[in-house]
Amino acid sequence: MDLKKYLSRNPKGLKWLVHLYNRTAGFNSIRRGKNRICVGASLLKRTKIRISGEGNTVVFSDWSALFHCAIQITGNYNRIEIGPDCVLRQVELVIEDDGNVISVGKGGRLYGPTQLAAIEGTKIFVGEDCLFSSGVKIRTGDSHSIVNMDGNRINPSEDVVIGEHVWLGTDVLCLKGTRVPGHCIVGARSLVNRAFSEENCILAGVPARIVKSEVDYLCKRL
């Protein structure tokens, strides 16, 4: 029987082959400690995972693929979820502190070098069918404290939410509190630092603003 036809009819066999590749030919480096990593039928190639802490969970849904990626968790009870049919190339996922979440929805295409970093119990949600060009950075916090003259901190970390079918252009920077609605495009080298509510628009600039409405994008060229 043709191998391709056999595997299409026997997903368990395909999962076994993917698992075998990850263990023997993927050149991956994984240190999980007392934490949970669920790879399933996801392909990992030259991917490095380092987890320090306890109660952390990393889940790769079936048929996702990570190439030359890095995952680093320092803290407890954090969660990273990669949805099915995602492709990540040269993407770094970084979590510090406790109770953070990084989630990438089904069918995402994230190309690097790109970094998603969550700290201080915040969340990064990337909706389904998103496209990230190279050089994208998403950060939920500043990593250092800014205080007023009374010594009170004034820069708390905040969640970042990217809607479904969003295209982030080259070198886009999304800071704490960012909300990009579904079916939006963010122009190259833009800085997004607040919540937007209008779908189907183009955001561009430093800081980003709406420059065009009633648009969408297709991955294929017409």
Coordinates of N, CA and C in Angstrom, one line a residue:
M1 N 0.8 -1.2 0.0 CA 0.0 0.0 0.0 C 0.9 1.2 0.0
D2 N 0.4 2.3 -0.7 CA 1.2 3.5 -0.7 C 1.2 4.1 0.7
L3 N 2.4 4.5 1.1 CA 2.6 5.0 2.5 C 1.7 6.2 2.8
K4 N 1.6 7.1 1.8 CA 0.9 8.4 2.1 C -0.6 8.0 2.3
K5 N -1.2 7.1 1.5 CA -2.6 6.7 1.6 C -2.8 6.0 3.0
Y6 N -1.8 5.2 3.3 CA -1.9 4.4 4.6 C -2.0 5.4 5.8
L7 N -1.1 6.4 5.8 CA -1.0 7.3 6.9 C -2.3 8.2 6.9
S8 N -2.8 8.6 5.8 CA -4.0 9.4 5.7 C -5.2 8.6 6.3
R9 N -5.2 7.3 6.2 CA -6.3 6.5 6.8 C -6.0 6.0 8.2
N10 N -4.8 6.2 8.6 CA -4.4 5.7 10.0 C -3.7 6.8 10.7
P11 N -4.4 7.8 11.3 CA -3.8 8.9 12.0 C -2.9 8.5 13.1
K12 N -3.2 7.4 13.8 CA -2.4 6.9 14.9 C -1.0 6.6 14.4
G13 N -0.9 6.0 13.2 CA 0.4 5.7 12.6 C 1.2 7.0 12.3
L14 N 0.5 8.0 11.8 CA 1.1 9.3 11.5 C 1.6 9.9 12.8
K15 N 0.8 9.9 13.8 CA 1.2 10.4 15.1 C 2.4 9.7 15.6
W16 N 2.5 8.4 15.5 CA 3.6 7.7 15.9 C 4.9 8.1 15.2
L17 N 4.8 8.3 13.9 CA 5.9 8.7 13.1 C 6.4 10.1 13.5
V18 N 5.5 11.0 13.7 CA 5.8 12.4 14.2 C 6.5 12.3 15.5
H19 N 6.0 11.5 16.4 CA 6.6 11.4 17.8 C 8.0 10.8 17.6
L20 N 8.2 9.8 16.7 CA 9.5 9.3 16.5 C 10.5 10.3 16.0
Y21 N 10.0 11.1 15.0 CA 10.9 12.2 14.5 C 11.3 13.2 15.5
N22 N 10.3 13.6 16.4 CA 10.6 14.6 17.4 C 11.7 14.0 18.4
R23 N 11.6 12.7 18.6 CA 12.6 12.2 19.6 C 13.9 11.9 19.0
T24 N 14.0 11.5 17.7 CA 15.2 11.0 17.2 C 15.9 12.0 16.2
A25 N 15.1 12.7 15.4 CA 15.7 13.5 14.3 C 15.4 15.0 14.3
G26 N 14.6 15.4 15.3 CA 14.2 16.8 15.4 C 15.2 17.7 16.0
F27 N 16.2 17.1 16.7 CA 17.3 17.9 17.3 C 16.7 18.9 18.3
N28 N 15.7 18.5 19.1 CA 15.0 19.3 20.1 C 15.7 19.2 21.4
S29 N 15.6 20.2 22.3 CA 16.1 20.2 23.6 C 15.0 20.6 24.6
I30 N 14.6 19.7 25.4 CA 13.5 19.9 26.3 C 13.8 19.6 27.8
R31 N 13.7 20.6 28.6 CA 13.8 20.5 30.1 C 12.5 20.9 30.7
R32 N 11.7 20.0 31.2 CA 10.4 20.3 31.7 C 10.3 20.3 33.2
G33 N 11.2 19.7 33.9 CA 11.1 19.6 35.4 C 9.8 19.0 35.8
K34 N 9.1 19.5 36.8 CA 7.8 19.0 37.3 C 6.7 19.7 36.6
N35 N 6.7 19.7 35.3 CA 5.7 20.4 34.5 C 5.2 19.5 33.4
R36 N 4.1 19.9 32.7 CA 3.4 19.1 31.7 C 3.6 19.7 30.3
I37 N 4.1 18.8 29.4 CA 4.2 19.2 28.0 C 3.5 18.2 27.2
C38 N 2.5 18.6 26.4 CA 1.7 17.7 25.5 C 2.0 18.1 24.1
V39 N 2.7 17.2 23.4 CA 3.1 17.4 22.1 C 2.1 16.9 21.1
G40 N 1.5 15.8 21.4 CA 0.5 15.2 20.4 C 1.2 14.9 19.1
A41 N 0.5 15.2 18.0 CA 1.0 15.0 16.7 C 1.5 16.3 16.1
S42 N 2.2 17.0 16.9 CA 2.9 18.3 16.4 C 4.3 18.0 16.1
L43 N 4.8 18.7 15.1 CA 6.2 18.5 14.6 C 7.1 19.5 15.3
L44 N 8.1 19.1 15.9 CA 9.1 20.0 16.5 C 10.4 19.8 15.9
K45 N 11.1 20.9 15.4 CA 12.4 20.8 14.8 C 13.3 21.9 15.4
R46 N 14.4 21.4 16.0 CA 15.3 22.4 16.6 C 14.6 23.4 17.5
T47 N 13.7 22.9 18.3 CA 13.0 23.7 19.2 C 13.5 23.4 20.7
K48 N 13.7 24.5 21.4 CA 14.2 24.5 22.7 C 13.2 24.9 23.8
I49 N 12.9 24.0 24.8 CA 12.0 24.3 25.8 C 12.7 24.3 27.2
R50 N 12.5 25.3 27.9 CA 13.1 25.4 29.3 C 12.0 25.9 30.2
I51 N 11.7 25.1 31.2 CA 10.7 25.4 32.2 C 11.3 25.3 33.6
S52 N 11.2 26.4 34.3 CA 11.6 26.5 35.7 C 10.4 26.9 36.6
G53 N 10.0 26.0 37.5 CA 8.8 26.2 38.3 C 8.0 25.0 38.4
E54 N 6.7 25.1 38.8 CA 5.9 23.9 38.9 C 4.5 24.3 38.5
G55 N 3.7 23.3 38.1 CA 2.3 23.5 37.7 C 2.2 24.2 36.3
N56 N 3.2 24.2 35.5 CA 3.1 24.8 34.2 C 2.7 23.8 33.2
T57 N 2.0 24.3 32.1 CA 1.5 23.4 31.1 C 1.8 24.0 29.7
V58 N 2.3 23.2 28.8 CA 2.6 23.6 27.4 C 1.8 22.6 26.5
V59 N 0.9 23.1 25.7 CA 0.1 22.2 24.8 C 0.3 22.6 23.4
F60 N 0.7 21.6 22.6 CA 0.8 21.8 21.1 C -0.3 20.9 20.5
S61 N -1.3 21.5 19.9 CA -2.4 20.8 19.3 C -1.9 20.0 18.1
D62 N -2.7 19.0 17.7 CA -2.3 18.2 16.5 C -2.1 19.0 15.3
W63 N -1.1 18.5 14.5 CA -0.7 19.0 13.2 C -0.2 20.5 13.2
S64 N 0.3 20.9 14.3 CA 1.0 22.2 14.3 C 2.5 21.9 14.2
A65 N 3.3 22.9 13.8 CA 4.7 22.7 13.5 C 5.5 23.8 14.0
L66 N 6.6 23.5 14.8 CA 7.5 24.6 15.3 C 8.9 24.3 14.7
F67 N 9.5 25.3 14.1 CA 10.8 25.2 13.6 C 11.7 26.3 14.2
H68 N 12.8 25.8 14.8 CA 13.8 26.8 15.4 C 13.1 27.7 16.4
C69 N 12.3 27.2 17.2 CA 11.6 28.0 18.2 C 12.2 27.9 19.6
A70 N 11.8 28.8 20.5 CA 12.3 28.7 21.9 C 11.1 29.0 22.8
I71 N 11.0 28.2 23.8 CA 10.0 28.5 24.9 C 10.7 28.5 26.2
Q72 N 10.4 29.6 27.0 CA 11.1 29.8 28.3 C 10.0 30.2 29.3
I73 N 9.8 29.4 30.3 CA 8.9 29.7 31.4 C 9.7 29.8 32.7
T74 N 9.5 30.9 33.4 CA 10.1 31.0 34.7 C 9.0 31.4 35.7
G75 N 8.5 30.5 36.5 CA 7.4 30.8 37.3 C 6.5 29.6 37.5
N76 N 5.3 29.8 38.0 CA 4.4 28.7 38.4 C 3.0 28.9 37.8
Y77 N 2.4 27.7 37.4 CA 1.0 27.7 37.0 C 0.8 28.6 35.8
N78 N 1.7 28.6 34.9 CA 1.5 29.3 33.6 C 1.1 28.3 32.5
R79 N 0.6 28.8 31.4 CA 0.1 27.9 30.3 C 0.4 28.5 29.0
I80 N 0.9 27.7 28.1 CA 1.1 28.0 26.7 C 0.3 27.1 25.8
E81 N -0.5 27.6 24.9 CA -1.3 26.7 24.0 C -1.1 27.1 22.6
I82 N -0.7 26.2 21.7 CA -0.6 26.4 20.3 C -1.7 25.6 19.6
G83 N -2.5 26.3 18.9 CA -3.7 25.6 18.3 C -3.3 24.7 17.1
P84 N -4.3 23.9 16.6 CA -4.0 23.0 15.5 C -3.7 23.7 14.2
D85 N -2.9 23.1 13.4 CA -2.5 23.6 12.1 C -1.8 24.9 12.1
C86 N -1.1 25.2 13.2 CA -0.2 26.4 13.3 C 1.2 26.1 12.8
V87 N 1.8 27.1 12.2 CA 3.2 27.0 11.9 C 4.0 28.2 12.5
L88 N 5.0 27.9 13.3 CA 5.8 28.9 14.0 C 7.2 28.7 13.5
R89 N 7.9 29.7 13.0 CA 9.3 29.7 12.6 C 10.1 30.8 13.3
Q90 N 11.1 30.4 14.1 CA 11.9 31.3 14.8 C 11.1 32.2 15.7
V91 N 10.2 31.6 16.5 CA 9.4 32.3 17.4 C 9.8 32.0 18.8
E92 N 9.9 33.0 19.6 CA 10.3 32.9 21.0 C 9.1 33.2 21.9
L93 N 8.7 32.3 22.8 CA 7.6 32.5 23.7 C 8.2 32.6 25.1
V94 N 8.0 33.7 25.8 CA 8.7 33.9 27.1 C 7.6 34.2 28.1
I95 N 7.7 33.6 29.3 CA 6.8 33.8 30.4 C 7.6 34.0 31.7
E96 N 7.3 35.0 32.4 CA 7.9 35.2 33.8 C 6.8 35.5 34.8
D97 N 7.1 35.0 36.0 CA 6.1 35.1 37.1 C 5.1 34.1 37.0
D98 N 3.9 34.2 37.7 CA 2.9 33.2 37.9 C 1.6 33.5 37.2
G99 N 0.9 32.5 36.7 CA -0.4 32.6 36.2 C -0.6 33.3 34.9
N100 N 0.4 33.3 34.0 CA 0.3 33.9 32.7 C -0.2 32.9 31.7
V101 N -0.7 33.4 30.6 CA -1.2 32.5 29.5 C -0.8 33.1 28.1
I102 N -0.2 32.3 27.3 CA 0.0 32.7 25.9 C -0.7 31.7 25.0
S103 N -1.6 32.1 24.2 CA -2.5 31.2 23.4 C -2.5 31.7 21.9
V104 N -2.2 30.8 21.0 CA -2.2 31.1 19.6 C -3.3 30.2 18.9
G105 N -4.2 30.8 18.3 CA -5.4 30.1 17.7 C -5.1 29.3 16.5
K106 N -6.0 28.5 16.1 CA -5.9 27.6 15.0 C -5.4 28.3 13.7
G107 N -4.5 27.6 13.0 CA -4.1 28.1 11.7 C -3.2 29.3 11.6
G108 N -2.6 29.6 12.8 CA -1.7 30.8 12.8 C -0.5 30.5 12.1
R109 N 0.1 31.6 11.4 CA 1.3 31.6 10.7 C 2.2 32.7 11.3
L110 N 3.2 32.3 12.2 CA 4.0 33.3 12.8 C 5.5 33.0 12.4
Y111 N 6.0 34.1 11.8 CA 7.4 34.0 11.2 C 8.3 34.9 12.0
G112 N 9.5 34.4 12.2 CA 10.5 35.2 13.0 C 11.6 35.8 12.3
P113 N 12.5 36.4 13.1 CA 12.5 36.3 14.6 C 11.3 37.1 15.2
T114 N 10.5 36.5 16.0 CA 9.3 37.1 16.6 C 9.3 36.7 18.1
Q115 N 8.8 37.6 18.9 CA 8.8 37.3 20.4 C 7.5 37.7 21.0
L116 N 6.9 36.7 21.8 CA 5.7 37.0 22.6 C 6.1 36.8 24.0
A117 N 5.9 37.9 24.9 CA 6.4 37.8 26.3 C 5.3 38.2 27.2
A118 N 4.9 37.4 28.2 CA 3.9 37.7 29.1 C 4.5 37.6 30.5
I119 N 4.1 38.6 31.4 CA 4.6 38.7 32.7 C 3.5 39.1 33.7
E120 N 3.7 38.8 35.0 CA 2.8 39.3 36.0 C 1.4 38.9 35.9
G121 N 1.2 37.6 35.5 CA -0.2 37.1 35.5 C -1.1 37.6 34.4
T122 N -0.5 38.0 33.3 CA -1.2 38.5 32.1 C -1.4 37.5 31.0
K123 N -2.2 37.9 30.0 CA -2.5 36.9 28.9 C -2.2 37.6 27.6
I124 N -1.7 36.7 26.7 CA -1.6 37.1 25.2 C -2.5 36.1 24.5
F125 N -3.5 36.6 23.8 CA -4.4 35.8 23.0 C -4.3 36.2 21.6
V126 N -3.9 35.3 20.7 CA -3.8 35.5 19.3 C -4.9 34.6 18.6
G127 N -5.9 35.3 17.9 CA -7.0 34.6 17.4 C -6.6 33.6 16.2
E128 N -7.6 32.9 15.7 CA -7.4 32.0 14.6 C -7.0 32.7 13.3
D129 N -6.2 32.0 12.5 CA -5.9 32.4 11.2 C -5.1 33.7 11.1
C130 N -4.2 33.9 12.0 CA -3.4 35.2 12.0 C -2.1 35.0 11.3
L131 N -1.6 36.1 10.8 CA -0.3 36.1 10.1 C 0.6 37.1 10.7
F132 N 1.8 36.7 11.2 CA 2.8 37.6 11.7 C 4.0 37.5 10.8
S133 N 4.4 38.7 10.3 CA 5.6 38.8 9.6 C 6.8 38.8 10.5
S134 N 8.0 38.9 10.0 CA 9.2 38.8 10.8 C 9.4 40.0 11.7
G135 N 10.0 39.8 12.8 CA 10.3 40.9 13.7 C 9.2 41.4 14.6
V136 N 8.1 40.7 14.7 CA 7.0 41.2 15.5 C 7.3 40.9 17.0
K137 N 7.0 41.9 17.9 CA 7.2 41.7 19.3 C 5.9 42.1 20.0
I138 N 5.4 41.2 20.9 CA 4.3 41.5 21.7 C 4.7 41.3 23.2
R139 N 4.4 42.4 24.0 CA 4.8 42.4 25.4 C 3.7 42.9 26.2
T140 N 3.4 42.2 27.3 CA 2.3 42.6 28.2 C 2.8 43.5 29.3
G141 N 4.1 43.7 29.5 CA 4.6 44.6 30.5 C 5.9 45.2 30.1
D142 N 6.4 46.0 31.0 CA 7.7 46.8 30.8 C 8.9 46.1 31.4
S143 N 8.7 45.1 32.2 CA 9.8 44.4 32.9 C 10.4 45.2 34.1
H144 N 10.2 46.5 34.1 CA 10.7 47.3 35.2 C 9.6 48.2 35.6
S145 N 9.7 48.7 36.9 CA 8.7 49.6 37.4 C 9.0 51.1 37.1
I146 N 7.9 51.8 36.8 CA 7.9 53.2 36.7 C 7.0 53.7 37.9
V147 N 7.6 54.6 38.7 CA 6.9 55.1 39.9 C 6.7 56.6 39.8
N148 N 5.7 57.0 40.5 CA 5.5 58.5 40.7 C 6.3 59.0 41.8
M149 N 6.2 60.3 42.1 CA 7.1 60.9 43.1 C 6.7 60.4 44.6
D150 N 5.6 59.7 44.7 CA 5.3 59.1 46.0 C 5.8 57.6 46.1
G151 N 6.4 57.1 45.0 CA 7.0 55.8 45.0 C 6.0 54.7 44.6
N152 N 4.8 55.1 44.1 CA 3.8 54.2 43.7 C 3.9 53.8 42.2
R153 N 3.8 52.6 42.0 CA 4.0 52.1 40.6 C 2.9 52.6 39.7
I154 N 3.2 53.0 38.5 CA 2.2 53.6 37.6 C 2.1 52.8 36.2
N155 N 2.9 51.7 36.1 CA 2.9 51.0 34.8 C 2.5 49.5 35.0
P156 N 1.3 49.2 35.4 CA 1.0 47.8 35.6 C 0.9 47.1 34.3
S157 N 1.2 45.8 34.3 CA 1.1 45.0 33.1 C -0.4 44.8 32.7
E158 N -0.6 44.6 31.4 CA -2.0 44.4 30.9 C -2.0 43.3 29.8
D159 N -3.2 42.7 29.6 CA -3.3 41.7 28.6 C -3.2 42.3 27.2
V160 N -2.8 41.4 26.2 CA -2.8 41.8 24.8 C -3.7 40.8 24.0
V161 N -4.6 41.4 23.2 CA -5.5 40.5 22.5 C -5.4 40.9 21.0
I162 N -5.1 39.9 20.2 CA -5.1 40.0 18.7 C -6.3 39.2 18.2
G163 N -7.2 39.8 17.4 CA -8.4 39.1 17.0 C -8.1 38.1 15.9
E164 N -9.2 37.5 15.3 CA -9.0 36.5 14.3 C -8.6 37.2 12.9
H165 N -7.8 36.4 12.2 CA -7.5 36.8 10.8 C -6.9 38.3 10.8
V166 N -5.8 38.4 11.6 CA -5.1 39.7 11.7 C -3.7 39.5 11.1
W167 N -3.3 40.5 10.4 CA -1.9 40.5 9.8 C -1.1 41.6 10.4
L168 N -0.1 41.1 11.1 CA 0.9 42.1 11.7 C 2.1 42.2 10.8
G169 N 2.4 43.3 10.3 CA 3.5 43.5 9.3 C 4.9 43.4 10.0
T170 N 5.9 43.6 9.2 CA 7.3 43.5 9.7 C 7.6 44.5 10.8
D171 N 8.2 44.0 11.9 CA 8.7 44.8 13.0 C 7.6 45.5 13.7
V172 N 6.4 45.0 13.7 CA 5.3 45.6 14.5 C 5.6 45.3 16.0
L173 N 5.3 46.4 16.9 CA 5.5 46.2 18.3 C 4.1 46.5 19.0
C174 N 3.6 45.5 19.7 CA 2.4 45.6 20.4 C 2.7 45.6 21.9
L175 N 2.4 46.7 22.6 CA 2.6 46.8 24.0 C 1.4 46.5 24.9
K176 N 1.6 46.5 26.2 CA 0.5 46.2 27.1 C -0.7 47.0 26.8
G177 N -1.9 46.3 27.0 CA -3.2 46.9 26.7 C -3.6 46.9 25.3
T178 N -2.8 46.4 24.4 CA -3.2 46.4 23.0 C -4.4 45.5 22.7
R179 N -5.3 46.0 21.9 CA -6.4 45.2 21.3 C -6.5 45.5 19.8
V180 N -6.3 44.4 19.0 CA -6.4 44.6 17.6 C -7.6 43.7 17.2
P181 N -8.7 44.3 16.7 CA -9.9 43.6 16.3 C -9.6 42.7 15.1
G182 N -10.6 41.8 14.9 CA -10.5 40.8 13.8 C -10.4 41.5 12.4
H183 N -9.7 40.8 11.5 CA -9.6 41.2 10.1 C -9.0 42.6 9.9
C184 N -8.0 42.9 10.8 CA -7.3 44.1 10.6 C -5.9 43.8 10.1
I185 N -5.2 44.9 9.6 CA -3.9 44.8 9.1 C -3.1 45.9 9.9
V186 N -1.9 45.6 10.4 CA -1.1 46.5 11.1 C 0.2 46.7 10.2
G187 N 0.4 48.0 9.8 CA 1.5 48.3 8.9 C 2.9 48.1 9.5
A188 N 3.9 47.8 8.7 CA 5.2 47.6 9.1 C 5.8 48.7 10.0
R189 N 6.5 48.2 11.1 CA 7.1 49.1 12.0 C 6.2 50.0 12.8
S190 N 4.9 49.6 12.9 CA 4.0 50.4 13.7 C 4.1 50.0 15.2
L191 N 3.7 50.9 16.0 CA 3.7 50.7 17.5 C 2.2 50.8 17.9
V192 N 1.7 49.7 18.5 CA 0.3 49.6 19.0 C 0.4 49.6 20.5
N193 N -0.3 50.5 21.1 CA -0.2 50.6 22.6 C -1.6 50.9 23.2
R194 N -2.7 50.6 22.5 CA -4.0 50.9 23.1 C -5.0 49.9 22.4
A195 N -6.2 50.0 22.9 CA -7.3 49.1 22.4 C -8.0 49.8 21.2
F196 N -8.2 49.1 20.1 CA -9.0 49.5 19.0 C -10.3 48.6 19.0
S197 N -11.3 49.1 18.4 CA -12.6 48.4 18.4 C -13.1 48.1 17.0
E198 N -12.6 48.8 16.0 CA -13.1 48.7 14.6 C -12.5 47.6 13.8
E199 N -13.2 46.6 13.3 CA -12.7 45.6 12.5 C -12.5 46.0 11.1
N200 N -11.8 45.2 10.3 CA -11.6 45.4 8.9 C -11.0 46.8 8.6
C201 N -9.9 47.1 9.3 CA -9.2 48.4 9.0 C -7.7 48.2 9.0
I202 N -7.0 49.2 8.5 CA -5.5 49.2 8.6 C -5.1 50.2 9.6
L203 N -4.2 49.7 10.5 CA -3.6 50.5 11.5 C -2.1 50.7 11.1
A204 N -1.6 51.9 11.3 CA -0.2 52.2 11.0 C 0.2 53.4 11.8
G205 N 1.5 53.5 12.0 CA 2.1 54.7 12.6 C 2.7 54.4 14.0
V206 N 3.3 55.5 14.5 CA 3.9 55.4 15.8 C 3.4 56.7 16.6
P207 N 2.4 56.5 17.5 CA 1.7 55.3 17.7 C 0.7 55.0 16.6
A208 N 0.2 53.8 16.6 CA -0.7 53.4 15.5 C -2.0 54.1 15.6
R209 N -2.6 54.4 14.4 CA -3.9 54.9 14.3 C -4.6 54.3 13.0
I210 N -5.9 54.4 12.9 CA -6.6 53.9 11.8 C -6.4 54.8 10.6
V211 N -5.8 54.2 9.5 CA -5.6 54.9 8.3 C -6.5 54.5 7.1
K212 N -7.2 53.4 7.3 CA -8.1 53.0 6.2 C -9.1 52.0 6.8
S213 N -10.3 52.1 6.4 CA -11.4 51.3 6.9 C -12.0 50.4 5.7
E214 N -12.8 49.4 6.1 CA -13.5 48.5 5.2 C -12.5 47.8 4.3
V215 N -11.5 47.1 4.9 CA -10.6 46.3 4.1 C -10.4 45.0 4.8
D216 N -9.8 44.1 4.0 CA -9.4 42.8 4.6 C -8.2 42.3 3.8
Y217 N -7.6 41.1 4.1 CA -6.4 40.7 3.4 C -6.6 39.2 3.0
L218 N -5.9 38.8 2.0 CA -5.8 37.4 1.5 C -4.3 37.1 1.5
C219 N -4.0 35.8 1.9 CA -2.6 35.4 1.8 C -2.2 35.2 0.4
K220 N -3.1 34.8 -0.5 CA -2.7 34.6 -1.9 C -2.7 35.9 -2.6
R221 N -1.9 36.0 -3.7 CA -1.9 37.1 -4.6 C -2.9 37.0 -5.7
L222 N -3.7 38.0 -5.9 CA -4.8 37.9 -6.9 C -4.2 38.4 -8.2

